[in-house]
PDB file of C-alpha atoms in Angstrom:
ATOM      1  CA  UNK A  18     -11.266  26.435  -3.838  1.00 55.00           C
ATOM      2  CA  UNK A  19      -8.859  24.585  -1.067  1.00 77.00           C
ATOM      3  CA  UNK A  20      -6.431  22.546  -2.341  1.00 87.00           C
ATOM      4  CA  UNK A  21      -3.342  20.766  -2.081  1.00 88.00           C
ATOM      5  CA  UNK A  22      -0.300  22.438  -3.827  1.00 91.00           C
ATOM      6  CA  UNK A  23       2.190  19.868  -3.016  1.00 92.00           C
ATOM      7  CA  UNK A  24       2.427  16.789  -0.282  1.00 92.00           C
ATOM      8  CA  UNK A  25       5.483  15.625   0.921  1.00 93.00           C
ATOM      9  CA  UNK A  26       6.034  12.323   3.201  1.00 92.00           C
ATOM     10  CA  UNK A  27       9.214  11.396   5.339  1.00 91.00           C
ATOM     11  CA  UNK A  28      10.742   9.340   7.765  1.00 87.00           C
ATOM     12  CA  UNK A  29       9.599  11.884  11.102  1.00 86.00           C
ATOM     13  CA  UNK A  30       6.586  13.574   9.119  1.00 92.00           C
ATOM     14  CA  UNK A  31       5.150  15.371   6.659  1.00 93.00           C
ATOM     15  CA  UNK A  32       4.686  18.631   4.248  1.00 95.00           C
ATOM     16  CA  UNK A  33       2.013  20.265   2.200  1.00 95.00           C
ATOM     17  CA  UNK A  34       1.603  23.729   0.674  1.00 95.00           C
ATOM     18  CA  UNK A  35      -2.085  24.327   1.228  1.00 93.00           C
ATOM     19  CA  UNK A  36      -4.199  26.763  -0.757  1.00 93.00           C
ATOM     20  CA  UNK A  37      -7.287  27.452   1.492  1.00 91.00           C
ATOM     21  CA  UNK A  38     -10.564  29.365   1.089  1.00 88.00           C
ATOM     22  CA  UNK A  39     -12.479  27.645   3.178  1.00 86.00           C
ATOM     23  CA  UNK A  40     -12.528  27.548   7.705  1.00 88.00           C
ATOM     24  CA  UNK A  41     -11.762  24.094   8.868  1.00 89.00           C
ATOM     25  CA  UNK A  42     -13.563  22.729  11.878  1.00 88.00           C
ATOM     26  CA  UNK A  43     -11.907  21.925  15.295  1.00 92.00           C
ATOM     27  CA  UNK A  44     -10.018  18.651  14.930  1.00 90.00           C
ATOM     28  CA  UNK A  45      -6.672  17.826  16.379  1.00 89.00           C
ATOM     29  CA  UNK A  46      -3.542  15.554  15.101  1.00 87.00           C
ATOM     30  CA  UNK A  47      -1.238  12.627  16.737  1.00 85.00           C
ATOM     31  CA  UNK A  48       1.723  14.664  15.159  1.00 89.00           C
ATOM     32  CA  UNK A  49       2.926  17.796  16.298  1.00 91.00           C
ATOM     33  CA  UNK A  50       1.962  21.041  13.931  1.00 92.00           C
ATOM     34  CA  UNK A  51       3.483  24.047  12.385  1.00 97.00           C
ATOM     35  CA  UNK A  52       1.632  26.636  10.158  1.00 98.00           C
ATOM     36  CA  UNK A  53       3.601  28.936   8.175  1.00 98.00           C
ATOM     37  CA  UNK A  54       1.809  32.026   6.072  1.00 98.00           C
ATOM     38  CA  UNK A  55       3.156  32.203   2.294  1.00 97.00           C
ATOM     39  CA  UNK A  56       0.865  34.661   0.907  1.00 95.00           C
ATOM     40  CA  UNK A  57      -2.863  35.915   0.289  1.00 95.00           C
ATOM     41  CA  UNK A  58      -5.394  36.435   3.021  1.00 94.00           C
ATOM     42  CA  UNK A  59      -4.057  36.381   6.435  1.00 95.00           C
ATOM     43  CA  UNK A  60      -6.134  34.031   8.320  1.00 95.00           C
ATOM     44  CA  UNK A  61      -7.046  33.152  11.794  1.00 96.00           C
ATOM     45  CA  UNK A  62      -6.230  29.786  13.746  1.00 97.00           C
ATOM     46  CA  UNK A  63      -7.435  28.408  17.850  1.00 96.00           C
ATOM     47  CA  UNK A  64      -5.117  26.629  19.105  1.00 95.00           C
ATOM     48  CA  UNK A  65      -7.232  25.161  22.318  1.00 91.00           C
ATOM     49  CA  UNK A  66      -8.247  29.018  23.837  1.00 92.00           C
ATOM     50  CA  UNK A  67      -5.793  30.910  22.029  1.00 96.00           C
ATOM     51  CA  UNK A  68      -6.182  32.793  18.925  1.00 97.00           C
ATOM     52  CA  UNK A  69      -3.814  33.551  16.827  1.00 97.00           C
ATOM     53  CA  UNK A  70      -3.182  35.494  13.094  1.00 96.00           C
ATOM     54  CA  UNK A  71      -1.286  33.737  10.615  1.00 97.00           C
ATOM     55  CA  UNK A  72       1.086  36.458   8.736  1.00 97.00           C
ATOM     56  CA  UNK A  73       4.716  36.682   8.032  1.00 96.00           C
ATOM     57  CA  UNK A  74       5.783  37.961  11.152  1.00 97.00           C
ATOM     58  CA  UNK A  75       4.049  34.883  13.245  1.00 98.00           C
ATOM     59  CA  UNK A  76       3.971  31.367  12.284  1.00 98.00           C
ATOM     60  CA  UNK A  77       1.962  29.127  14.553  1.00 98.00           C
ATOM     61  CA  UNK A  78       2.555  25.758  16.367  1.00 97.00           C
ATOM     62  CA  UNK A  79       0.278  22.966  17.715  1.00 95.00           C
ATOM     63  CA  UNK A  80       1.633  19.819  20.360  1.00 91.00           C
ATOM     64  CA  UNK A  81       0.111  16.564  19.611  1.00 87.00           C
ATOM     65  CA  UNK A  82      -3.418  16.106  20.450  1.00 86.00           C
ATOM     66  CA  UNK A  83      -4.275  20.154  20.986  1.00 89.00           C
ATOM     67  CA  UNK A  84      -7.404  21.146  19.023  1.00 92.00           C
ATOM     68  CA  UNK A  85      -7.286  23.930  16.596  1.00 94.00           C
ATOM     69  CA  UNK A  86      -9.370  25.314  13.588  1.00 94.00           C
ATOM     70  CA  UNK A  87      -8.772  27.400  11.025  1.00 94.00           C
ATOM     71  CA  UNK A  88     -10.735  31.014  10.052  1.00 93.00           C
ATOM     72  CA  UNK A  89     -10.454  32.717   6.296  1.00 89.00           C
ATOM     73  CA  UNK A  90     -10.688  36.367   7.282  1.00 83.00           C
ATOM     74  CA  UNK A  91     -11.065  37.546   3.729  1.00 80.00           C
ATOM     75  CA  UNK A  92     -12.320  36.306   0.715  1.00 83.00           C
ATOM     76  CA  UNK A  93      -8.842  35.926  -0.719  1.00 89.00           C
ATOM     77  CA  UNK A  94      -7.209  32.539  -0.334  1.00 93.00           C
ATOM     78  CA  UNK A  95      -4.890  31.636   1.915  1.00 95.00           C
ATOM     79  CA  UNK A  96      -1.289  30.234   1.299  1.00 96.00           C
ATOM     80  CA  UNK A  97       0.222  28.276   3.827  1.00 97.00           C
ATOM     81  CA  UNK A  98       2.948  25.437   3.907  1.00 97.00           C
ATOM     82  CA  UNK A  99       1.705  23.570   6.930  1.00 97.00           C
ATOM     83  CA  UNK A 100       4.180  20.493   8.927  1.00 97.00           C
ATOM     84  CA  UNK A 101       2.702  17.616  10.884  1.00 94.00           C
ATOM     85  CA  UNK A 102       6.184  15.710  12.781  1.00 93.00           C
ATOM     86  CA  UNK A 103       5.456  12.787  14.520  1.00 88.00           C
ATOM     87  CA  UNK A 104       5.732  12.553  18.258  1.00 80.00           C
ATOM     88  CA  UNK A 105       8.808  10.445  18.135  1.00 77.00           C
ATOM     89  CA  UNK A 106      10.455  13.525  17.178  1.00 80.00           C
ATOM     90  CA  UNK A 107       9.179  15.610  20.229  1.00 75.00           C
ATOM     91  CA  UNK A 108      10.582  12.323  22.602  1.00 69.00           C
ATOM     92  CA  UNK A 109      13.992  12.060  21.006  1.00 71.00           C
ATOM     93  CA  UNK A 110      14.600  15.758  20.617  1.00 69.00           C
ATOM     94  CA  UNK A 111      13.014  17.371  23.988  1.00 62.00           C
ATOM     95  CA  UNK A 112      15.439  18.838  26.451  1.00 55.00           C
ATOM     96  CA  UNK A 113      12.892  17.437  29.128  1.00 50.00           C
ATOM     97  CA  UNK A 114      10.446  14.733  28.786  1.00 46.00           C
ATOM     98  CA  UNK A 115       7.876  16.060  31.023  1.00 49.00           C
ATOM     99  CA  UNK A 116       7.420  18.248  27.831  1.00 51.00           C
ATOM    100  CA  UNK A 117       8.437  16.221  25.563  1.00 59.00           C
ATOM    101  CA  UNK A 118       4.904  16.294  23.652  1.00 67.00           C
ATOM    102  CA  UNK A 119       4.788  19.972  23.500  1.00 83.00           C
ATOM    103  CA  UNK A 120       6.216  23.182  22.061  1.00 90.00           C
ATOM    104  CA  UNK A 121       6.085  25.869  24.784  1.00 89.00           C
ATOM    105  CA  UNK A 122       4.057  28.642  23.246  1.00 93.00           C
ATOM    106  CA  UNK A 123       1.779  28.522  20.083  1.00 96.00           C
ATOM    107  CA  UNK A 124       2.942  31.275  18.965  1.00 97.00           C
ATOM    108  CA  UNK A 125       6.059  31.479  16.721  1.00 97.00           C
ATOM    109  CA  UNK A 126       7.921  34.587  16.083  1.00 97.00           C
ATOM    110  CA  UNK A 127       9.641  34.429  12.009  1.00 97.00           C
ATOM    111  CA  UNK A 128      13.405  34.766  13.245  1.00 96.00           C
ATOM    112  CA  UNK A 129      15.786  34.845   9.936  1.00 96.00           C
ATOM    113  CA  UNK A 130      16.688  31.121  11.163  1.00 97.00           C
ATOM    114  CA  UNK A 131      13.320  30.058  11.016  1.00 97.00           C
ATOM    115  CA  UNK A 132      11.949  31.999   7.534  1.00 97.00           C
ATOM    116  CA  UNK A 133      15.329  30.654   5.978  1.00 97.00           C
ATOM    117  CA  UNK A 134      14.537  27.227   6.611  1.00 97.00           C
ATOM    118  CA  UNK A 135      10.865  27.354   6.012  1.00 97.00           C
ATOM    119  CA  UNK A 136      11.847  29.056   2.629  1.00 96.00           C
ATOM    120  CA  UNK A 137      13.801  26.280   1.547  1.00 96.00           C
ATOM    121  CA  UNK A 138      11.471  23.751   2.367  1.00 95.00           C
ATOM    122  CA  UNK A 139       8.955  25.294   0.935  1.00 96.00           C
ATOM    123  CA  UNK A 140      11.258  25.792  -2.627  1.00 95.00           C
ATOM    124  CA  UNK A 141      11.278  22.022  -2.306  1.00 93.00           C
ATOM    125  CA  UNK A 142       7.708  21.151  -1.944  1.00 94.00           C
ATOM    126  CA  UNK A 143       7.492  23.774  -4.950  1.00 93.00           C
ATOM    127  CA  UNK A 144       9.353  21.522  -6.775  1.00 89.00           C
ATOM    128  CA  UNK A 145       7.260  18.910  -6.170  1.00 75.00           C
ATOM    129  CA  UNK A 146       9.632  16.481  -6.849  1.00 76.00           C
ATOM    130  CA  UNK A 147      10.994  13.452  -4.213  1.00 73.00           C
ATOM    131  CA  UNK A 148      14.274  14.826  -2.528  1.00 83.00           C
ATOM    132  CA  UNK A 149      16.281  13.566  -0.257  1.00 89.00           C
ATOM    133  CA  UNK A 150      16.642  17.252   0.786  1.00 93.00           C
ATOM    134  CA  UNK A 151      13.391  17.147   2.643  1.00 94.00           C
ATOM    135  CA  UNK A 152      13.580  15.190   6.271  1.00 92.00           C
ATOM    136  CA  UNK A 153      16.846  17.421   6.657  1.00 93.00           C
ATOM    137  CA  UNK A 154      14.738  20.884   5.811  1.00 95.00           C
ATOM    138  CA  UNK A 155      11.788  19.000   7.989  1.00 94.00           C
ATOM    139  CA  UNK A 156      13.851  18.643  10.884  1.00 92.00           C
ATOM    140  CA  UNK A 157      16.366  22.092  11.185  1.00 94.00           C
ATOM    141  CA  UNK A 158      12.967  23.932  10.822  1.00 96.00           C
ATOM    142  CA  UNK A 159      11.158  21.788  13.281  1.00 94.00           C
ATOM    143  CA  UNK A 160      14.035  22.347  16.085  1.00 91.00           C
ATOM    144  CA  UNK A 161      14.268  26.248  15.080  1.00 95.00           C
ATOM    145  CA  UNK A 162      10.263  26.401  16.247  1.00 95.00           C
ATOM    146  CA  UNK A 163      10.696  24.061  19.142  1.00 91.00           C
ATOM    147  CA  UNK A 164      13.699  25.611  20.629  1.00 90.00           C
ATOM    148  CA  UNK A 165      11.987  29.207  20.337  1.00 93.00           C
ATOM    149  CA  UNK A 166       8.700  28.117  21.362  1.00 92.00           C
ATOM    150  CA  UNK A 167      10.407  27.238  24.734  1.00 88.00           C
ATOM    151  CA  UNK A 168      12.407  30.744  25.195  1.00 87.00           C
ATOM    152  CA  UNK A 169      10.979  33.056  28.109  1.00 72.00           C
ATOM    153  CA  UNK A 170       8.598  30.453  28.986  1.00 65.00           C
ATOM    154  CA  UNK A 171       8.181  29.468  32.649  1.00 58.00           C
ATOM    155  CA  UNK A 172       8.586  25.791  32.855  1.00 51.00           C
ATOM    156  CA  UNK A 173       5.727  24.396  33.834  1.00 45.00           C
ATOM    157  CA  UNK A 174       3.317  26.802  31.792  1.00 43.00           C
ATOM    158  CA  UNK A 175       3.172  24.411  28.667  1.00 42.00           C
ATOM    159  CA  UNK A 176       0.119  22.835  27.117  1.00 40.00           C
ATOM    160  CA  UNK A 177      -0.819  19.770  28.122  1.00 44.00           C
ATOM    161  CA  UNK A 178       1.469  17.938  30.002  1.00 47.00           C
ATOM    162  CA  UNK A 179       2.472  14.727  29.320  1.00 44.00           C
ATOM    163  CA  UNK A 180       2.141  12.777  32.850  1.00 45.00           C
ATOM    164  CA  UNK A 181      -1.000  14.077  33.113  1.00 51.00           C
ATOM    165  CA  UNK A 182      -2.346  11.620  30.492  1.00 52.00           C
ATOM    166  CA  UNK A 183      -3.119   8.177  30.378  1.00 52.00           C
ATOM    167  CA  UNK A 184      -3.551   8.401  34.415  1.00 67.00           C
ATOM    168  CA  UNK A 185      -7.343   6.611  34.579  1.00 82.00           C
ATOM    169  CA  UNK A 186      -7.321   3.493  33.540  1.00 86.00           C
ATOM    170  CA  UNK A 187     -11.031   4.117  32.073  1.00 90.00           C
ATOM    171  CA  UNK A 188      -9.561   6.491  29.641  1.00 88.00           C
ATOM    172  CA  UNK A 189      -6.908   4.199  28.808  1.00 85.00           C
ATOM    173  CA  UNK A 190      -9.845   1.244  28.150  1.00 89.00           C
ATOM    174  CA  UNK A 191     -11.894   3.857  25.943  1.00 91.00           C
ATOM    175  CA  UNK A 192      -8.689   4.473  24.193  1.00 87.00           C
ATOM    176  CA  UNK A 193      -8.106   0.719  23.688  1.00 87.00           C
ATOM    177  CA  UNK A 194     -12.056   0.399  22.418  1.00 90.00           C
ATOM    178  CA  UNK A 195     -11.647   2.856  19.867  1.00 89.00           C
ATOM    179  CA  UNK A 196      -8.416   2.201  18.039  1.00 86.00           C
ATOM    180  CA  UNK A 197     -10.086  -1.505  17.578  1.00 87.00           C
ATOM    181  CA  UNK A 198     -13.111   0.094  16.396  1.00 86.00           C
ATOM    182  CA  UNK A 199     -12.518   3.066  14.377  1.00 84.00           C
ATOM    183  CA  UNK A 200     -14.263   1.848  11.691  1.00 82.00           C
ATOM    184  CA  UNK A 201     -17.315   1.599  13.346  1.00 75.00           C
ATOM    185  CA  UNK A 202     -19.740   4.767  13.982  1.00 71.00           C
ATOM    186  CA  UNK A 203     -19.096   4.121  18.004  1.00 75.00           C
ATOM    187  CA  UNK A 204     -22.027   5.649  20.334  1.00 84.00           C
ATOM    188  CA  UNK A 205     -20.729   7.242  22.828  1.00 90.00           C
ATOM    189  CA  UNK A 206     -23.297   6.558  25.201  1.00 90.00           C
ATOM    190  CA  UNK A 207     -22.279   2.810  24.679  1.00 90.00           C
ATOM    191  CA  UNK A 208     -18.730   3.958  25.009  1.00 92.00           C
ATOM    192  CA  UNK A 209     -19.051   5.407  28.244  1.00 93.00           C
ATOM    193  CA  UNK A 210     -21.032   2.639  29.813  1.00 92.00           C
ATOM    194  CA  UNK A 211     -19.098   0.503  28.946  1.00 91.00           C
ATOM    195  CA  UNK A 212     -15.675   2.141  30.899  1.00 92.00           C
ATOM    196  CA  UNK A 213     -18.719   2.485  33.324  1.00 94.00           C
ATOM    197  CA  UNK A 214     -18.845   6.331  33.491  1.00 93.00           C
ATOM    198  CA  UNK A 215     -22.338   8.611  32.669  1.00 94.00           C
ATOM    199  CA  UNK A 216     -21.592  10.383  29.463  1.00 92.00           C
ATOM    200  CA  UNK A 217     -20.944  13.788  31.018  1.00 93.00           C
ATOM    201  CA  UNK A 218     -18.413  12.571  33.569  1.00 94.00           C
ATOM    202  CA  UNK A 219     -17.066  10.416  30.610  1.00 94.00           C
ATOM    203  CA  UNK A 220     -16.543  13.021  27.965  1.00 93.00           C
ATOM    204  CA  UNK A 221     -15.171  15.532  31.351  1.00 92.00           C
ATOM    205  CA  UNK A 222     -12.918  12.625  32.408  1.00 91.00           C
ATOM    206  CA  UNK A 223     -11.248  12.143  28.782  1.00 89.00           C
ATOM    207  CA  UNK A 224     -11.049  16.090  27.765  1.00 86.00           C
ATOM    208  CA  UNK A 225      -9.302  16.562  31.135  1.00 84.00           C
ATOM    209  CA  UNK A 226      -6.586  13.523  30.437  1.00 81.00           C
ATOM    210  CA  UNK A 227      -6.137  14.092  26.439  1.00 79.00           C
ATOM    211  CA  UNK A 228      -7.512  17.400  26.119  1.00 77.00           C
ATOM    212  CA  UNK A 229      -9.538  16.990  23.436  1.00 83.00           C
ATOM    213  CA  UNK A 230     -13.302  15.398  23.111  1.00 88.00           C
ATOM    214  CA  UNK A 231     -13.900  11.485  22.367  1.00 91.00           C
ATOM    215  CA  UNK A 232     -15.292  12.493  18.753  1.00 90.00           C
ATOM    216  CA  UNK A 233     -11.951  14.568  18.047  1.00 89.00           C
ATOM    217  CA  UNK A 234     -10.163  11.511  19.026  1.00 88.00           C
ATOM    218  CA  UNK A 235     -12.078   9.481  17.011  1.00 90.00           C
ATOM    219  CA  UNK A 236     -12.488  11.607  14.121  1.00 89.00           C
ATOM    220  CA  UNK A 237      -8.134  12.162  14.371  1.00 88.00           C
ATOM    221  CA  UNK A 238      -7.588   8.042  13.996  1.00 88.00           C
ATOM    222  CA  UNK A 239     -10.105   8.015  11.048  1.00 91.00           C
ATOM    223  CA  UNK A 240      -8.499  10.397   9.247  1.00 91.00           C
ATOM    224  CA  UNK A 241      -4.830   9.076   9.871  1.00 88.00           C
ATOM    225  CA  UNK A 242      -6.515   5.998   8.916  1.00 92.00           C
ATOM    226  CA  UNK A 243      -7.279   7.541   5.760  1.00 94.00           C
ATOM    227  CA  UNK A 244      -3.869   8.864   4.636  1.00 92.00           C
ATOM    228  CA  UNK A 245      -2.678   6.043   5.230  1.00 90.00           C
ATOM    229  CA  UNK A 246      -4.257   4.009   2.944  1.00 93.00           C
ATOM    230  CA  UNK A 247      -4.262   6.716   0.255  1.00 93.00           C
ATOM    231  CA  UNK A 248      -0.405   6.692   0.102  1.00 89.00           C
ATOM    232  CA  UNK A 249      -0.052   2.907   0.635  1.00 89.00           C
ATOM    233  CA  UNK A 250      -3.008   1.149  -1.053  1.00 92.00           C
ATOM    234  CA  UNK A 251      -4.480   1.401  -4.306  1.00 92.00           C
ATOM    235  CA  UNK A 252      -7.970   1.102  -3.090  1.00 94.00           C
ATOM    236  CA  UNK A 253     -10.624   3.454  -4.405  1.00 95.00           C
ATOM    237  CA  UNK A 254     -11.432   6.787  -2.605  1.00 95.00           C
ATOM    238  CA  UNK A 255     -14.971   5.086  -2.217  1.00 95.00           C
ATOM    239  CA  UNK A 256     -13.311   1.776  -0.474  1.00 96.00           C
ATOM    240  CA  UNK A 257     -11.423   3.283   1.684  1.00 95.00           C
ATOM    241  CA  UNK A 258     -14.248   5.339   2.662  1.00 94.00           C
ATOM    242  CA  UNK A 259     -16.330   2.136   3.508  1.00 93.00           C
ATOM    243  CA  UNK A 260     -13.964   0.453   5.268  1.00 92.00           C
ATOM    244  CA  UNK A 261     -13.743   2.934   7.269  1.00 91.00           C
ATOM    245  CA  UNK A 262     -17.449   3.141   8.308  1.00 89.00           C
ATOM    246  CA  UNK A 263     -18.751   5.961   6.418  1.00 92.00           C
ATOM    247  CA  UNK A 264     -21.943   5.306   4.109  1.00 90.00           C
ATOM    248  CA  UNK A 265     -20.929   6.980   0.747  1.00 93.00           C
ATOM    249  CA  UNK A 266     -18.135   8.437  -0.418  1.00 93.00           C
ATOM    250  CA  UNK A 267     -19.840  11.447  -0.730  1.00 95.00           C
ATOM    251  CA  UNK A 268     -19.798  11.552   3.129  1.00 94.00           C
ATOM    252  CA  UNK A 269     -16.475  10.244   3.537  1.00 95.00           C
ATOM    253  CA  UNK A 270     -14.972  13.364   0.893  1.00 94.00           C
ATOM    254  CA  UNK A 271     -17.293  15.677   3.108  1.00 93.00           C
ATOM    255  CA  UNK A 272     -15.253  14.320   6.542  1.00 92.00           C
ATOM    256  CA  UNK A 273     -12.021  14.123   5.177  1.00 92.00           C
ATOM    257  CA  UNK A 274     -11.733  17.613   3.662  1.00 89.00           C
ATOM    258  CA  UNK A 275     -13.258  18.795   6.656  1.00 87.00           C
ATOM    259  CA  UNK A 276     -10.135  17.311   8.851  1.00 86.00           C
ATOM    260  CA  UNK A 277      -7.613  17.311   5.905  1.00 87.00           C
ATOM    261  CA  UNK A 278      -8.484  20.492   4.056  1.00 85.00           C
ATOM    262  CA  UNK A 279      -8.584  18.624   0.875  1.00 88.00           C
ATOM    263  CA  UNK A 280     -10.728  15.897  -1.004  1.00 91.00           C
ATOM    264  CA  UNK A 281      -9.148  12.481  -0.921  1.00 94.00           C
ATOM    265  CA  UNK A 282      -8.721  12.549  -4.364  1.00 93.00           C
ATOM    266  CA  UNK A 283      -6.554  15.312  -4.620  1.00 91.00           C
ATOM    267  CA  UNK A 284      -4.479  15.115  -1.579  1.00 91.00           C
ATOM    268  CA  UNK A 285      -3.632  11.137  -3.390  1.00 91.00           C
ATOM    269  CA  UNK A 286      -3.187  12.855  -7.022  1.00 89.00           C
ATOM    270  CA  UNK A 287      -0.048  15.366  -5.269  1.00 87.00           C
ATOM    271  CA  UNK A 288       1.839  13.013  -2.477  1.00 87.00           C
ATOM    272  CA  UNK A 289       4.907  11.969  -2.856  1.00 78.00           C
ATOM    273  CA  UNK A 290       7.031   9.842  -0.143  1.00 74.00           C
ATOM    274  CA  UNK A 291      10.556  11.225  -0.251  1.00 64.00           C
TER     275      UNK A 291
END
């Protein structure tokens, strides 16, 4: 059964040791992501077209905004220890910021730099105990993976670059209409009429400048939405699920372990901020 090992918040981002049995769909994240393979069944990830094996020689990264899922390949579980850094990170770190958004490559080679400092962050999210250990281990093993994602790329070949996005002011209004209406199950018929685009050339338009669909985006502030007020609030699973515009809790668990991995209840019952 998936679950949540250990969560970990900080001032740049966040940590969890995942145990996982189960695919997750295509979503995508604000944060940057980094997937590291502990143990059990090795599975598979998509990172946009790419696909990729989680195992010990090859950890896996994801900019802001790409989409990605996640495949079991066996019937074993999987062990992973899985990082989500916000972008502010990427902008105040990145040699360039054309790229500042975006590692270079998806694919992350397990240097001895990088497994030590994955080890020891993952020794302190076994402790599962606050430390003010963690936004140091957070942030030498984010730079390890950023700095080699970059190496023997050709500049230019990165995901999705940065002043591409945001161009069309249509975008930009859709953006606007659905951080003020999250909550709300928003048509997107009524969403692209309202920009004043058809659907198709809406939902072409938007993948082109954020590179993911109008639902991902959607589904990615309802979820942040989410952990948010499960670490901050003390508002029932089945409140927050309201207020955010689902019917039931039953159909809010369904959508956030879908995008999360893990009910709501347990991913509140293990965080910690640290």
């Amino acid at each position: 059964m998936a679950r949540a090992i250990s969560v970990h918040h900080g001032a740049f981002g966040r940590a969890t040791l995942y145990e996982l049995d189960k695919p997750l769909i295509t979503h995508a994240h604000r944060e940057g992501h980094l997937i590291f393979y502990l143990g059990g069944g090795k599975p598979d990830i998509r990172v946009g077209d790419t696909d990729l094996t989680l195992d010990k020689d090859q950890a896996v990264a994801i900019s802001p905004w790409e989409p990605h899922s996640f495949t079991p390949r066996s019937d074993e579980d999987s062990y992973v220890l899985t990082l989500y850094i916000k972008p502010m990170w990427f902008l105040e770190n990145s040699r360039s910021a054309e790229f500042a958004l975006n590692f270079g490559t998806p694919a992350i080679r397990m240097s001895p730099k990088i497994e030590m400092w994955a080890g020891r962050l993952t020794s302190l999210l076994l402790d599962d105990q606050p430390s003010d250990r963690f936004d140091g281990f957070l942030f030498e093993t984010t730079r390890a993976c950023f700095d080699q994602s970059w190496q023997g790329t050709r500049e230019g070949s990165g995901l999705l670059n940065i002043q591409n996005r945001f161009n069309d002011f249509r975008v930009r209004r859709s953006l606007r209409v659905m951080q003020e209406n999250y909550t709300e199950d928003t048509a997107m018929d009524e969403l692209a009429r309202e920009v004043g685009l058809s659907r198709p050339h809406f939902f072409k338009l938007f993948k082109m400048q954020m590179g993911i669909t109008p639902n991902l985006y959607l589904n990615t502030l309802r979820a942040e939405h989410a952990i948010d007020d499960l670490m901050t609030t003390s508002k029932s699973v089945t409140d927050i699920g309201l207020d955010l515009g689902f019917a039931s809790q039953a159909s809010f668990t369904r959508f956030f372990t879908s995008n999360v991995g893990i009910p709501p209840t347990d991913y509140r019952r293990v965080a910690h901020f640290v």
